[in-house]
Short mmCIF file of C-alpha atoms in Angstrom, two decimals:
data_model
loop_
_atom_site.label_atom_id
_atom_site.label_comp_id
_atom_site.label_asym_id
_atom_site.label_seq_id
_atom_site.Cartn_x
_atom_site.Cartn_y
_atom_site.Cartn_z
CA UNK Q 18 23.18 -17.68 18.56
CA UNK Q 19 20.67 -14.77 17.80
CA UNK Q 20 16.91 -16.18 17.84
CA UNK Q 21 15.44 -13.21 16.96
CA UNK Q 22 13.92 -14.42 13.71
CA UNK Q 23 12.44 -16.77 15.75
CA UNK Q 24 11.08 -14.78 18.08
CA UNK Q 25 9.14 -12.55 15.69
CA UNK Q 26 7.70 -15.21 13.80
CA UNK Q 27 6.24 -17.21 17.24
CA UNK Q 28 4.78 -13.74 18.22
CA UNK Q 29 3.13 -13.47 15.09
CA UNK Q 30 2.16 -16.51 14.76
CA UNK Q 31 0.54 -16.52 18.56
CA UNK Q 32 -0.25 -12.81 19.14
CA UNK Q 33 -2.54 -12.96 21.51
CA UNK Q 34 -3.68 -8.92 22.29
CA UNK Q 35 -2.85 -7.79 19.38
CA UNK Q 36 -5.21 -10.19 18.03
CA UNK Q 37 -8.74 -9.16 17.08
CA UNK Q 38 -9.92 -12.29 18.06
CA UNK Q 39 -7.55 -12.77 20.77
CA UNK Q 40 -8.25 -15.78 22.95
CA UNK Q 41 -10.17 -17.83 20.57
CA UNK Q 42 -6.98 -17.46 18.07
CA UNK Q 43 -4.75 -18.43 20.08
CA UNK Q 44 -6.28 -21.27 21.44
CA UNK Q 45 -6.59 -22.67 18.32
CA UNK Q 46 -3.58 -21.58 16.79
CA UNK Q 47 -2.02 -23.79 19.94
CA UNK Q 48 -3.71 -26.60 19.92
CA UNK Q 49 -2.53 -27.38 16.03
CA UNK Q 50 1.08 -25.69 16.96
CA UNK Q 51 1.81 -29.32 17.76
CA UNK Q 52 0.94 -31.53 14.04
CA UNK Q 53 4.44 -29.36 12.59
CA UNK Q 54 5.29 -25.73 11.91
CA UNK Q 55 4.57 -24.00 8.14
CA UNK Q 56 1.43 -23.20 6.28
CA UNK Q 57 -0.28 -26.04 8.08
CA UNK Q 58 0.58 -25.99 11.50
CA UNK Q 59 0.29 -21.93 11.64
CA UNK Q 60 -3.55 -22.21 9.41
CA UNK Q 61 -5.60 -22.90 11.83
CA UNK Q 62 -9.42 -23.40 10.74
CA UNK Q 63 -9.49 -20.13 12.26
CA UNK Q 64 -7.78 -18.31 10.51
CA UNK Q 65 -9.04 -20.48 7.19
CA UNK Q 66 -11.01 -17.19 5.78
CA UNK Q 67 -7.67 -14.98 5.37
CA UNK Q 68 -5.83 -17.45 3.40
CA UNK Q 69 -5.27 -16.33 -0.38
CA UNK Q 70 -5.41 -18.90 -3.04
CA UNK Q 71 -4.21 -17.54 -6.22
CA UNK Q 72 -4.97 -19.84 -8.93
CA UNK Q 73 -2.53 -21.66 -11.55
CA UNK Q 74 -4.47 -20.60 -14.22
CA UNK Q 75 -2.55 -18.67 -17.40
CA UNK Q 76 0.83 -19.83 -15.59
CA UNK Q 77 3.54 -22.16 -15.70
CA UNK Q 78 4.33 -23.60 -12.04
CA UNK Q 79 5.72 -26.10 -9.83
CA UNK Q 80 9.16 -27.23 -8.30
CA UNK Q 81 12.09 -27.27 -9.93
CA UNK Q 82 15.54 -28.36 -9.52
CA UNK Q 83 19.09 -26.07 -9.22
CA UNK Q 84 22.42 -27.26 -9.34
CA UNK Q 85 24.24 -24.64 -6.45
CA UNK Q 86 27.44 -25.32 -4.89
CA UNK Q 87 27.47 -28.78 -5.32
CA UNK Q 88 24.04 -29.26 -4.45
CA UNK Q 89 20.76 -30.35 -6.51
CA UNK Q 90 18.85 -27.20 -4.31
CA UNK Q 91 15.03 -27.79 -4.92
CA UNK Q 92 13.14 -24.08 -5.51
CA UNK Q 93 9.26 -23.81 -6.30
CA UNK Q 94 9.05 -21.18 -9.70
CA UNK Q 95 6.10 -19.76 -11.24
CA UNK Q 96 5.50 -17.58 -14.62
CA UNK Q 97 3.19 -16.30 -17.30
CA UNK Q 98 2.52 -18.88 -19.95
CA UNK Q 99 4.08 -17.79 -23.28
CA UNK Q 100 5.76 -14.90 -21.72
CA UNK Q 101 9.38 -14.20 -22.99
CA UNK Q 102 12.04 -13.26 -21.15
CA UNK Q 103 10.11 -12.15 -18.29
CA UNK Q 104 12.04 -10.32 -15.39
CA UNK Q 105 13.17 -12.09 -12.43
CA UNK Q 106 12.04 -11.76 -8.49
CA UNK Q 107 13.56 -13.46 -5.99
CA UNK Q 108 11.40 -14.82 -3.66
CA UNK Q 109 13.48 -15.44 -0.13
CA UNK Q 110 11.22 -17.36 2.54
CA UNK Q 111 10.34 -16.95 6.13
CA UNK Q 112 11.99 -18.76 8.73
CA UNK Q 113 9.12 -22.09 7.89
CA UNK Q 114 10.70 -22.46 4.95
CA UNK Q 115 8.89 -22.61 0.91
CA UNK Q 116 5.21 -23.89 1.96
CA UNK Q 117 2.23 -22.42 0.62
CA UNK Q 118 2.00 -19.26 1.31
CA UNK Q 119 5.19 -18.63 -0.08
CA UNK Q 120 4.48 -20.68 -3.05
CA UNK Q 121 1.42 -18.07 -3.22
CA UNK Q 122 3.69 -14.96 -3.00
CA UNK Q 123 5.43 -16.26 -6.23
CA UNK Q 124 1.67 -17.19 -8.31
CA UNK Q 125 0.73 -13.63 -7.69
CA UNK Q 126 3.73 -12.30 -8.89
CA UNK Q 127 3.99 -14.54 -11.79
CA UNK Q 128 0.06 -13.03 -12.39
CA UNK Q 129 2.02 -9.76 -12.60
CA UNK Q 130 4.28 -10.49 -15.03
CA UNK Q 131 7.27 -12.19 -13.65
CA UNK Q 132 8.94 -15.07 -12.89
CA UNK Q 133 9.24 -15.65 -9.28
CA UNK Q 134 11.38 -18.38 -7.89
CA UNK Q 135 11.44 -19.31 -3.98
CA UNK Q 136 14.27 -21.75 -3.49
CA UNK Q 137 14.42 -24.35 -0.05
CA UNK Q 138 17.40 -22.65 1.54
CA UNK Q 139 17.46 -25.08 4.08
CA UNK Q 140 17.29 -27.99 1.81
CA UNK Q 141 20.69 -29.21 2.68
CA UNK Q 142 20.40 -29.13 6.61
CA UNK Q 143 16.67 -30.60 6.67
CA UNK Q 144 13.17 -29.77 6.24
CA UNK Q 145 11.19 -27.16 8.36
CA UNK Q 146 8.00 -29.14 8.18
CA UNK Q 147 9.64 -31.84 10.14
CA UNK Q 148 10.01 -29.85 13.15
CA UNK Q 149 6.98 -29.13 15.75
CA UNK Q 150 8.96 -26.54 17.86
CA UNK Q 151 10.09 -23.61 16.84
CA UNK Q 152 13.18 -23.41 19.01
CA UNK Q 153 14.13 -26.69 18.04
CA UNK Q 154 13.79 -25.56 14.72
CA UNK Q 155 15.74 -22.42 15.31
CA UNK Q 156 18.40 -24.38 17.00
CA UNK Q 157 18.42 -27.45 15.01
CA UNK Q 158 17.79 -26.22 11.54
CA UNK Q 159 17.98 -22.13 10.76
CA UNK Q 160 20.84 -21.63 12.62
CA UNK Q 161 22.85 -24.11 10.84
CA UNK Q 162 22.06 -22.22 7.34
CA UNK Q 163 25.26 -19.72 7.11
CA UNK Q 164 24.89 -16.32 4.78
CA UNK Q 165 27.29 -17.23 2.62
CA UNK Q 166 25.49 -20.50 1.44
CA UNK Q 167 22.49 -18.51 1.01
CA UNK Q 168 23.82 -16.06 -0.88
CA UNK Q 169 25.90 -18.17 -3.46
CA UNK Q 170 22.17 -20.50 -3.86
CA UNK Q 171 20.57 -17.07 -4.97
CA UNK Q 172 23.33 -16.55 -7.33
CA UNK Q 173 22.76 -20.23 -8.84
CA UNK Q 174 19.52 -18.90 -8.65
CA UNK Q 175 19.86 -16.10 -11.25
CA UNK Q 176 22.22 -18.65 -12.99
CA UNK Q 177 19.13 -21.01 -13.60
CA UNK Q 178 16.73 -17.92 -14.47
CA UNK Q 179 18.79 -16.75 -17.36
CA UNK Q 180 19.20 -20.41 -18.70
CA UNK Q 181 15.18 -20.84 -18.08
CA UNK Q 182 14.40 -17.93 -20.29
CA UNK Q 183 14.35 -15.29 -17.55
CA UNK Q 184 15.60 -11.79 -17.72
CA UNK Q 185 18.28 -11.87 -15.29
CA UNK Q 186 19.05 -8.16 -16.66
CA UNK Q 187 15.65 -6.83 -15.21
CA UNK Q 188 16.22 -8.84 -11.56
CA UNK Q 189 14.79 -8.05 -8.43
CA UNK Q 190 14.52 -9.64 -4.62
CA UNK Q 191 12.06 -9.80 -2.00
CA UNK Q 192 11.75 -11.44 1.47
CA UNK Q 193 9.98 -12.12 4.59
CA UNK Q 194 11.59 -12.15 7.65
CA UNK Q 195 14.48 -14.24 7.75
CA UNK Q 196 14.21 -13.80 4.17
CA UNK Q 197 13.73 -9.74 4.97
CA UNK Q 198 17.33 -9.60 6.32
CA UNK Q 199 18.71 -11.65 3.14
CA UNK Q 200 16.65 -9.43 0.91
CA UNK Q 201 19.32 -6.67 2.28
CA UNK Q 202 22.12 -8.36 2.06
CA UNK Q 203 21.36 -9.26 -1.04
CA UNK Q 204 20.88 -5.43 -2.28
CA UNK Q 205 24.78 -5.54 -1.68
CA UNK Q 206 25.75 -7.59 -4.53
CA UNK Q 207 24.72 -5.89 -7.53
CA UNK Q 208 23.05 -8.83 -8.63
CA UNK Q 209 19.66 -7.50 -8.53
CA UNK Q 210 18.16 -4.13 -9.67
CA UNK Q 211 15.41 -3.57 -7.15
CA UNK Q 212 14.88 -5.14 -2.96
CA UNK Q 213 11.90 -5.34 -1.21
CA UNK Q 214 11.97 -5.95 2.44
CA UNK Q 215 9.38 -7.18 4.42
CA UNK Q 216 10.06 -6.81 8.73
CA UNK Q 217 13.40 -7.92 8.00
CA UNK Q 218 16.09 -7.82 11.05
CA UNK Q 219 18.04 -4.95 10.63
CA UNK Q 220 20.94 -5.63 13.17
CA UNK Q 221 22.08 -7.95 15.39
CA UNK Q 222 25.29 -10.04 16.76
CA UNK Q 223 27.91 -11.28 14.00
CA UNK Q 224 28.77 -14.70 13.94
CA UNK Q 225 30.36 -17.01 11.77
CA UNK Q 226 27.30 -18.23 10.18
CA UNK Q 227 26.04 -14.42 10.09
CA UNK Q 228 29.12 -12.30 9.73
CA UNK Q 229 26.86 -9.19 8.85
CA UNK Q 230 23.80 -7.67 9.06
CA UNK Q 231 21.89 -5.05 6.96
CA UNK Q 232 22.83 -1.94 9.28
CA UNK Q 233 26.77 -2.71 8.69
CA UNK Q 234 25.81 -3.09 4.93
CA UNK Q 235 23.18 0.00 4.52
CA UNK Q 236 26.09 2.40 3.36
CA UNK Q 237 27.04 -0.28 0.44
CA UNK Q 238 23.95 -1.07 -1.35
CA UNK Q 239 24.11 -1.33 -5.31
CA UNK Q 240 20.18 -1.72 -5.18
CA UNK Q 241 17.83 0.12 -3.75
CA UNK Q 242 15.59 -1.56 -1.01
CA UNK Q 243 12.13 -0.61 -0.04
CA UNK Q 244 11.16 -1.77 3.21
CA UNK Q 245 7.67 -2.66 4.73
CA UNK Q 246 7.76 -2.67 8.23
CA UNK Q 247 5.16 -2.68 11.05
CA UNK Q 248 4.68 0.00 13.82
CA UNK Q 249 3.68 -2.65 16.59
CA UNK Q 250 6.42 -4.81 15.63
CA UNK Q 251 7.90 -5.94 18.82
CA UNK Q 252 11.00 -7.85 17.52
CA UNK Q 253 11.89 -5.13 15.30
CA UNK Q 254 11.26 -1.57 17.11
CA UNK Q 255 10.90 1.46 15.02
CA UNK Q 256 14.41 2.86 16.66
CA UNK Q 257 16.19 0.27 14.57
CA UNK Q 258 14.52 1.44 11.63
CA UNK Q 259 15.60 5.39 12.45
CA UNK Q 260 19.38 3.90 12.71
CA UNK Q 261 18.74 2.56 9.24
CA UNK Q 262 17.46 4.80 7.62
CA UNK Q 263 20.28 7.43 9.18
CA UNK Q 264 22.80 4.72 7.51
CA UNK Q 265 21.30 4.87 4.36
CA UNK Q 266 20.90 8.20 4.09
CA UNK Q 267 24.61 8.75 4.67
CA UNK Q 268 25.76 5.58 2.33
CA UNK Q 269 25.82 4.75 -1.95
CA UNK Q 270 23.45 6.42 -4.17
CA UNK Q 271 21.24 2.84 -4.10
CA UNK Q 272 21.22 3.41 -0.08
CA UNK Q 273 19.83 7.30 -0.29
CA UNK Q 274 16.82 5.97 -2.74
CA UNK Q 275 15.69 3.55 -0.09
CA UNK Q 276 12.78 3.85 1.25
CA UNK Q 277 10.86 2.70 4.27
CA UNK Q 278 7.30 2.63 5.04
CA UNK Q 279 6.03 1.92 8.18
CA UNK Q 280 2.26 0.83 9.22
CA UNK Q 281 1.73 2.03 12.61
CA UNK Q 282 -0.75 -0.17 13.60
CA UNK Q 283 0.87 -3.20 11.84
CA UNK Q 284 2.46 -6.15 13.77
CA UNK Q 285 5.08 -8.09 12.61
CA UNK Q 286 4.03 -10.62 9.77
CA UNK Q 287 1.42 -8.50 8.79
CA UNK Q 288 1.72 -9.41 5.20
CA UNK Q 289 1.44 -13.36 5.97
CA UNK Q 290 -2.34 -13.86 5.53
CA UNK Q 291 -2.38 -17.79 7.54
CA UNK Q 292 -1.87 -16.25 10.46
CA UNK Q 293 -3.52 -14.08 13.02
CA UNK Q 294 -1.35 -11.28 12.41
CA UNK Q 295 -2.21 -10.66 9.14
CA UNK Q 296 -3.72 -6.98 8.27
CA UNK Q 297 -5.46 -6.87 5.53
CA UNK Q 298 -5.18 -3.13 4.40
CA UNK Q 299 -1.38 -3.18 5.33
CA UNK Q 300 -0.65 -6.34 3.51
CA UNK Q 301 -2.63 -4.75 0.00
CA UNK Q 302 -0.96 -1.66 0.31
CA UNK Q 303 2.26 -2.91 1.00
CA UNK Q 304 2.03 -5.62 -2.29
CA UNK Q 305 0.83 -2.33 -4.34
CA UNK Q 306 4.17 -0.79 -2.96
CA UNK Q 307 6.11 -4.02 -4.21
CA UNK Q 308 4.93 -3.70 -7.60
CA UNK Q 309 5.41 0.28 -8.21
CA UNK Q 310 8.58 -0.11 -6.86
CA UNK Q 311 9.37 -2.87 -8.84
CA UNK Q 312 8.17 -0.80 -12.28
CA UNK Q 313 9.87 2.54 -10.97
CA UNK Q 314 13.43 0.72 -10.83
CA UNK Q 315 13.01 -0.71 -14.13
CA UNK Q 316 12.36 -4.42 -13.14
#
């Protein structure tokens, strides 16, 4: 069992020198480590100034329902009001599941044109929220959630998109984390027309439930991927981006217009703004990266 996802998200989420603030951040970010994991656990008061809000304002939003394998798979959507056929972005989660900052990430996209659609991966294994340790939660819930379920829910996904008025023609992915490494994967499909990863794993141990991972896959991509990634990363060092980008450089047309950019003095999780290892100028830049690259691929 690889708990590497894991791993990078705790570090982020307690960072201790890399923090600013160090100490007094982690303190805090401890003592409420223990009322449940996701937006709430991870925001401490601390941290309550970084936090975006985007309002509702001018959009349609809220959870909705998608039948997937079998499953009614709940996924939290947001889009312009009175906007037709507006192109579609995947939203893929971290490993704390669709709380609020996710539920954010899709509102600001929606304020950009699209409809953005998270769905709860884990929806049919258990809730995130439930849990108040991460490696129970790693053990107990994440590593129960196999690729190939994920991959056919983002394919309902689409399904439900075109059916809602989306324009699955003009579709495009992006993820955090866990939801970095899907974002990859999903490149592969040639579902989507456009990936944007954020610090997602690039390699690692196949398993049943994770019979590949992006560095097997880089020479196969039918979508180009840009990936954000952080210098100071520790779960993800910038050697494993090199192999990747020596993959991609060797693999499908999609995989030689990849692109990488790395922030040197970025952590991992720089982009989540509840916790301490959020980076303001990184996390701007990197969302103004999102959206060119979204435009330049035509999505």
């Amino acid at each position: 069992m690889d708990f590497r996802d894991a791993h990078n998200d705790v570090g982020a989420l307690l960072p201790g020198k890399s923090t600013e603030h160090g100490a007094s951040r982690r303190t805090a970010l401890q003592a409420v480590l223990g009322l449940g994991l996701g937006y709430a656990a991870a925001a401490a008061p601390i941290m309550a100034q970084t936090a975006i809000t985007t309002p509702g304002d001018g959009l349609e939003e809220g959870w909705v329902t998608i039948p997937s394998q079998g499953f009614d798979l709940p996924a939290y959507q947001a889009r312009p009001k009175g906007k037709k056929h507006p192109p579609v972005v995947l939203v893929v989660q971290e490993i704390f599941g669709v709380h609020a900052y996710i539920q954010d990430v899709c509102r600001r996209l929606a304020k950009a044109g699209y409809l953005a659609i998270a769905p709860e991966f884990y929806a049919r294994q258990g809730k995130a929220s439930d849990y108040t340790e991460i490696s129970k939660l790693q053990a107990e819930l994440v590593s129960k959630v196999p690729d190939a379920q994920v991959l056919g829910d983002l394919d309902a996904t689409l399904a439900w998109a075109a059916k809602a008025g989306g324009n699955t023609q003009k579709a495009a992915i992006t993820g955090f984390c866990w939801g970095g490494r899907i974002t990859w994967l999903y490149a592969a499909s040639g579902k989507v027309k456009a990936g944007v990863a954020w610090y997602g794993r690039l390699e690692g141990q196949a398993s049943a439930m994770t019979p590949t991972h992006p560095l097997a896959l880089a020479g196969q991509l039918k979508a180009p991927v840009l990936g954000l990634y952080g210098g100071q990363d520790t779960g993800i060092p910038v050697a494993s981006v090199a192999k990747m980008q020596e993959a991609l450089a060797q693999g499908s047309a999609a995989a030689k217009k990849s692109e990488f950019v790395l922030f040197p003095d970025a952590p991992h999780a720089f982009h989540a703004d509840y916790r301490a290892s959020y980076r303001e100028a990184a996390a701007r830049d990197g969302w103004q990266r999102l959206l060119q690259w979204l435009q330049s691929h035509g999505v």
